[in-house]
Short mmCIF file of C-alpha atoms in Angstrom, two decimals:
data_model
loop_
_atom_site.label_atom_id
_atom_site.label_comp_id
_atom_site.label_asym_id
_atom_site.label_seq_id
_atom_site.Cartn_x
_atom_site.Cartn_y
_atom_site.Cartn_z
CA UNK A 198 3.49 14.26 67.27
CA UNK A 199 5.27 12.71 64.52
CA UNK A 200 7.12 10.34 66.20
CA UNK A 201 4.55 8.42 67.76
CA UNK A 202 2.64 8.10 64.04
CA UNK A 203 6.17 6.81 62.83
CA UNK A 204 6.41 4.63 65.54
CA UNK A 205 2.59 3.05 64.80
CA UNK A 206 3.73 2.57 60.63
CA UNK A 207 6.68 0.39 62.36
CA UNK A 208 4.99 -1.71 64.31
CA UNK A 209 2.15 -2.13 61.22
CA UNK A 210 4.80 -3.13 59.71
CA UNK A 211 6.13 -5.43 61.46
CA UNK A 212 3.05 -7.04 62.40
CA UNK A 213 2.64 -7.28 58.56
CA UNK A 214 5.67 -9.10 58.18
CA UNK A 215 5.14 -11.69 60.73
CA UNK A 216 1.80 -12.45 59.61
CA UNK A 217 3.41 -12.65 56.07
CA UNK A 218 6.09 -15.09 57.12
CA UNK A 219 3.63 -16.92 59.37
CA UNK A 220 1.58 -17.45 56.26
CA UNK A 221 4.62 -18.53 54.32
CA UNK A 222 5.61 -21.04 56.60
CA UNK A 223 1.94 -22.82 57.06
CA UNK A 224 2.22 -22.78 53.15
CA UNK A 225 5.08 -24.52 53.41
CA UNK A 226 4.62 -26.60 55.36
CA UNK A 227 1.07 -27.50 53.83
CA UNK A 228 3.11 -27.96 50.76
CA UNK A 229 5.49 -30.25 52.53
CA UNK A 230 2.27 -32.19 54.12
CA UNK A 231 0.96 -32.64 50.40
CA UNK A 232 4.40 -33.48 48.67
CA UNK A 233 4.40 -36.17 51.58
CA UNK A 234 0.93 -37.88 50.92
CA UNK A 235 1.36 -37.46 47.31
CA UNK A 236 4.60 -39.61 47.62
CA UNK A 237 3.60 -41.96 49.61
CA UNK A 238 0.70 -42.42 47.27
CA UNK A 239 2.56 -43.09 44.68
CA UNK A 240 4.96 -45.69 46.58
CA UNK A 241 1.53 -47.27 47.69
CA UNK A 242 0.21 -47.36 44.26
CA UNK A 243 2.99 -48.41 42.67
CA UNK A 244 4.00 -51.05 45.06
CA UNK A 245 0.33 -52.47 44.16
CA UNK A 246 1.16 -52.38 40.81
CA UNK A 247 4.23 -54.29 40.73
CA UNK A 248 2.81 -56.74 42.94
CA UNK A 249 -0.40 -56.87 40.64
CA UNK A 250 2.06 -57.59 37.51
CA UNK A 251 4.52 -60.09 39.53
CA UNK A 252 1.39 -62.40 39.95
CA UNK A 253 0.33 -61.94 36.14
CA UNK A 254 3.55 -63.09 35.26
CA UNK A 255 3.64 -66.13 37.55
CA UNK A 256 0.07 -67.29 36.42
CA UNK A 257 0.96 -66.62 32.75
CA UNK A 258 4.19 -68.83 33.47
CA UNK A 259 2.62 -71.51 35.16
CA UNK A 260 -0.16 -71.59 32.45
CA UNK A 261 2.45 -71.61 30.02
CA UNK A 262 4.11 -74.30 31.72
CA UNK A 263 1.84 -76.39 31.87
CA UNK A 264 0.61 -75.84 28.33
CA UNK A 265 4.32 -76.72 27.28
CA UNK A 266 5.16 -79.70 29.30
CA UNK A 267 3.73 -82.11 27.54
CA UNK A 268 2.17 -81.63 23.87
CA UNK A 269 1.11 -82.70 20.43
CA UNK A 270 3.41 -80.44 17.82
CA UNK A 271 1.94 -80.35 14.08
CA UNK A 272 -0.95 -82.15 15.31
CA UNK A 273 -3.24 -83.00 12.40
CA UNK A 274 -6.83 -85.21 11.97
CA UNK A 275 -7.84 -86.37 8.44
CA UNK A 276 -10.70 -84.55 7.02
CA UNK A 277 -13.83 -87.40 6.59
CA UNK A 278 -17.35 -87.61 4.92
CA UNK A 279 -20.38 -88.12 7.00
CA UNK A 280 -21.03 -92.10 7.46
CA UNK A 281 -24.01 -92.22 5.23
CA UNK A 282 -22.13 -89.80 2.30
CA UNK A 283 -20.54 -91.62 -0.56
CA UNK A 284 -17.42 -92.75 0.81
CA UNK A 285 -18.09 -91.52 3.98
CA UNK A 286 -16.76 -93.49 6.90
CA UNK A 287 -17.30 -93.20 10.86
CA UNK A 288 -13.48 -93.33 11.74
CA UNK A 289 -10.61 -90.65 11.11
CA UNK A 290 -7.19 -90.44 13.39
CA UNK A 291 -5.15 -87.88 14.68
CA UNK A 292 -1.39 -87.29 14.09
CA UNK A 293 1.41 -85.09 14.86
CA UNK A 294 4.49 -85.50 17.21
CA UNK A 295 4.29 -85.68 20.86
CA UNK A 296 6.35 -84.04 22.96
CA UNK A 297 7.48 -84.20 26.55
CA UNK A 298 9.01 -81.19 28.05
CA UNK A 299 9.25 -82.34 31.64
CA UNK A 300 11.87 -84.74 33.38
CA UNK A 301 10.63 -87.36 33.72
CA UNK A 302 8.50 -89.80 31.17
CA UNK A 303 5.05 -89.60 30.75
CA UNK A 304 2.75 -92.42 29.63
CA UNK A 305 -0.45 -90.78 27.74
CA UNK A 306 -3.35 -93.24 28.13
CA UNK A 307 -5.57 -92.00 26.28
CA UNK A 308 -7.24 -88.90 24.84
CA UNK A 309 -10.77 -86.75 24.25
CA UNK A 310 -11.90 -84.27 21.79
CA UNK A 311 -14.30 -81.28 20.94
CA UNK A 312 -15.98 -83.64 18.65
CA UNK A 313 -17.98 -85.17 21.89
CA UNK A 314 -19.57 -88.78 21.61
CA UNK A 315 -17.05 -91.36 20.01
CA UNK A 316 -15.18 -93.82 20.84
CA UNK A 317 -11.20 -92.90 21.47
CA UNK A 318 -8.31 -95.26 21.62
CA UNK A 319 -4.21 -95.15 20.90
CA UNK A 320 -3.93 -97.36 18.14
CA UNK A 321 -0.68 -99.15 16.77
CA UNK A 322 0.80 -101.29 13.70
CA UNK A 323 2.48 -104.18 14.43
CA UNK A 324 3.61 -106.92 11.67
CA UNK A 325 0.78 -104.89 9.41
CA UNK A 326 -2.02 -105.67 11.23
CA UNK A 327 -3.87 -102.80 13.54
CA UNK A 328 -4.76 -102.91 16.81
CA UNK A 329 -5.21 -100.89 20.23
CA UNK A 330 -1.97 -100.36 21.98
CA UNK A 331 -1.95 -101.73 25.44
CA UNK A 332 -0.55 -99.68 27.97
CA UNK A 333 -0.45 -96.43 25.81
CA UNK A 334 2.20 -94.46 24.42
CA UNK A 335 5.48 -93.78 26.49
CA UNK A 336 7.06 -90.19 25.49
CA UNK A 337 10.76 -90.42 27.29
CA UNK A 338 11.43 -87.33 29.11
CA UNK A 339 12.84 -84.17 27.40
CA UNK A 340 11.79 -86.60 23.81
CA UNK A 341 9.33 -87.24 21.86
CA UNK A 342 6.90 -89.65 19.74
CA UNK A 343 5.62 -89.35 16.27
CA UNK A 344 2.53 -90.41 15.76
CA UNK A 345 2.13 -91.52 11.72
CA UNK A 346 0.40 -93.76 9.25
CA UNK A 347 1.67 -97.49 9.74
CA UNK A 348 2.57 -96.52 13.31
CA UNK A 349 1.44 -95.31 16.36
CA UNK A 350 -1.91 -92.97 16.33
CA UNK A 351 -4.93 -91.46 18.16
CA UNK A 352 -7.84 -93.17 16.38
CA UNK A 353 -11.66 -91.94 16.78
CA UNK A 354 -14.29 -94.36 16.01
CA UNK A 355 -18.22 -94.35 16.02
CA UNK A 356 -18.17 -90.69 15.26
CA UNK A 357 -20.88 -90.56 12.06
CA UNK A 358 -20.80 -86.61 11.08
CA UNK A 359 -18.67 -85.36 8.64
CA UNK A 360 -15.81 -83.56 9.72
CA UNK A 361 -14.44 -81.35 7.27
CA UNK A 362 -11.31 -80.11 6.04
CA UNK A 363 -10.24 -76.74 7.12
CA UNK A 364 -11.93 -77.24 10.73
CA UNK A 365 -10.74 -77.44 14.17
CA UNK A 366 -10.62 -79.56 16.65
CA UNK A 367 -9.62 -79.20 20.30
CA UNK A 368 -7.61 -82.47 21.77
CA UNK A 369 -7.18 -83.20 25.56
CA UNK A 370 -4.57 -86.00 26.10
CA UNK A 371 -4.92 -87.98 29.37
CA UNK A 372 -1.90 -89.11 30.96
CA UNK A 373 -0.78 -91.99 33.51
CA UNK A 374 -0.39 -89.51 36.44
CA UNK A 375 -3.52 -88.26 36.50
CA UNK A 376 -2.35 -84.69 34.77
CA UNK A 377 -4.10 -83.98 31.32
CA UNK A 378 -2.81 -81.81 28.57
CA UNK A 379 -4.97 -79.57 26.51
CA UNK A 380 -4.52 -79.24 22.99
CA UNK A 381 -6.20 -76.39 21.27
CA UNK A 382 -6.97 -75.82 17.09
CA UNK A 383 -5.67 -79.50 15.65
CA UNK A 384 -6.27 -78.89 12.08
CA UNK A 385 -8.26 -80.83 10.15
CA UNK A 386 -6.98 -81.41 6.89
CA UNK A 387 -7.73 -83.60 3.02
CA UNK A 388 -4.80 -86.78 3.39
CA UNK A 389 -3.27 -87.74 0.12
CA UNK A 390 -5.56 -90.38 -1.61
CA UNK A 391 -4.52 -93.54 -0.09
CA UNK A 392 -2.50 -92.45 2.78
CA UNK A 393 -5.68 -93.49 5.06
CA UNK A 394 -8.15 -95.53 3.75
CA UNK A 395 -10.62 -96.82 6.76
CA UNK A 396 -14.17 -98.07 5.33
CA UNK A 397 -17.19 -97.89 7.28
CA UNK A 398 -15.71 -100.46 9.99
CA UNK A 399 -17.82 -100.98 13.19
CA UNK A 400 -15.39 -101.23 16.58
CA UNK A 401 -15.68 -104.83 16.34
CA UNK A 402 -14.52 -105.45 13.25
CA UNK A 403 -11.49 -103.12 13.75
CA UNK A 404 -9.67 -104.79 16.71
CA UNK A 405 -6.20 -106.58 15.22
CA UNK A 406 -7.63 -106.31 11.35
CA UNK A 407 -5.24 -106.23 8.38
CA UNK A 408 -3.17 -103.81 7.23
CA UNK A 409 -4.70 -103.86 3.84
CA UNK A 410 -7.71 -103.04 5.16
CA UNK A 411 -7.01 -99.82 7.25
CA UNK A 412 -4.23 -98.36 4.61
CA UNK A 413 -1.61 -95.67 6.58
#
């Protein structure tokens, strides 16, 4: 009588043991299954990422690029009273050095600014007298221009509101292909007495006027 109860514990037992390894295996291999999807999550995820971050960087480059290419370094415009102040004037200009990162030249035709409504035109000295520069400015490529008192300049006109030192101003140049070039924060700042000295001058009477008249 014993035997046969000895010989139902063993196969209990083994019947244990298979349904313990057949539970270990579908645990492992659920485990596997999960490692798996988990992995290629990951992969998935960060594949996304890096593509996410490649084309950050390559619109932060070309936006870079193009702020760089061509632009006004040190750019400053002199501080002015409103037209109907004491000394005030409707006329202030805008200087700095231009620079032209591409390579190729670059003619800049003319320019806009935050200020709005005015009149905007690249002015010159020649022989002491002032006038509009035909054609514009040419900035060689890889070189620059300085724009300066007695020379070359970006002059605003008909603008009657006082603009005041310790402002900003944001500058958009126009240039001869078409392209423009934004110029963000020019400071406006007090010139040394003398250094510009425009009057209340309409447009008409500024066109080739003398030197001593429009001091730089």
């Amino acid at each position: 009588m014993k035997r046969p109860a000895l010989a139902l514990v063993t196969a209990a037992t083994i019947a244990l043991s298979l349904t313990a390894c057949s539970s270990d295996n579908a645990d492992t291999d659920a485990a596997a299954t999960t490692a798996a999807e988990s992995s290629a999550a990951t992969a998935a995820a960060t594949s996304e990422t890096t593509e996410a971050s490649a084309s950050t960087s390559a619109a932060e480059k070309e936006e870079a690029m193009g702020e760089s290419e061509v632009h006004l370094h040190d750019g400053t415009m002199r501080a002015k009273a409103a037209a109907d102040a004491e000394g005030g004037s409707t006329m202030t200009a805008i200087f700095g050095v231009l620079e032209n990162h591409r390579d190729e030249d670059v003619t800049l035709i003319g320019f806009t600014t935050s200020l709005g409504d005015a009149m905007y035109e690249i002015h010159e000295v020649v022989n002491g007298v002032m006038q509009e520069k035909p054609g514009g400015i040419t900035i060689p490529a890889g070189g620059q221009v300085e724009l300066k008192p007695g020379g070359e300049h970006l002059m605003i006109m008909g603008y009657e509101p006082e603009i005041a030192a310790g402002e900003t101003v944001d500058v958009t140049l126009l240039l001869s292909d078409g392209t423009t070039a934004e110029v963000k924060d020019v400071a406006v700042r007090t010139m040394l007495p003398g250094d510009e000295d425009y009057g209340d001058l309409g447009h008409g009477e500024h066109g080739g006027m003398d030197h001593s008249e429009h001091k730089h």
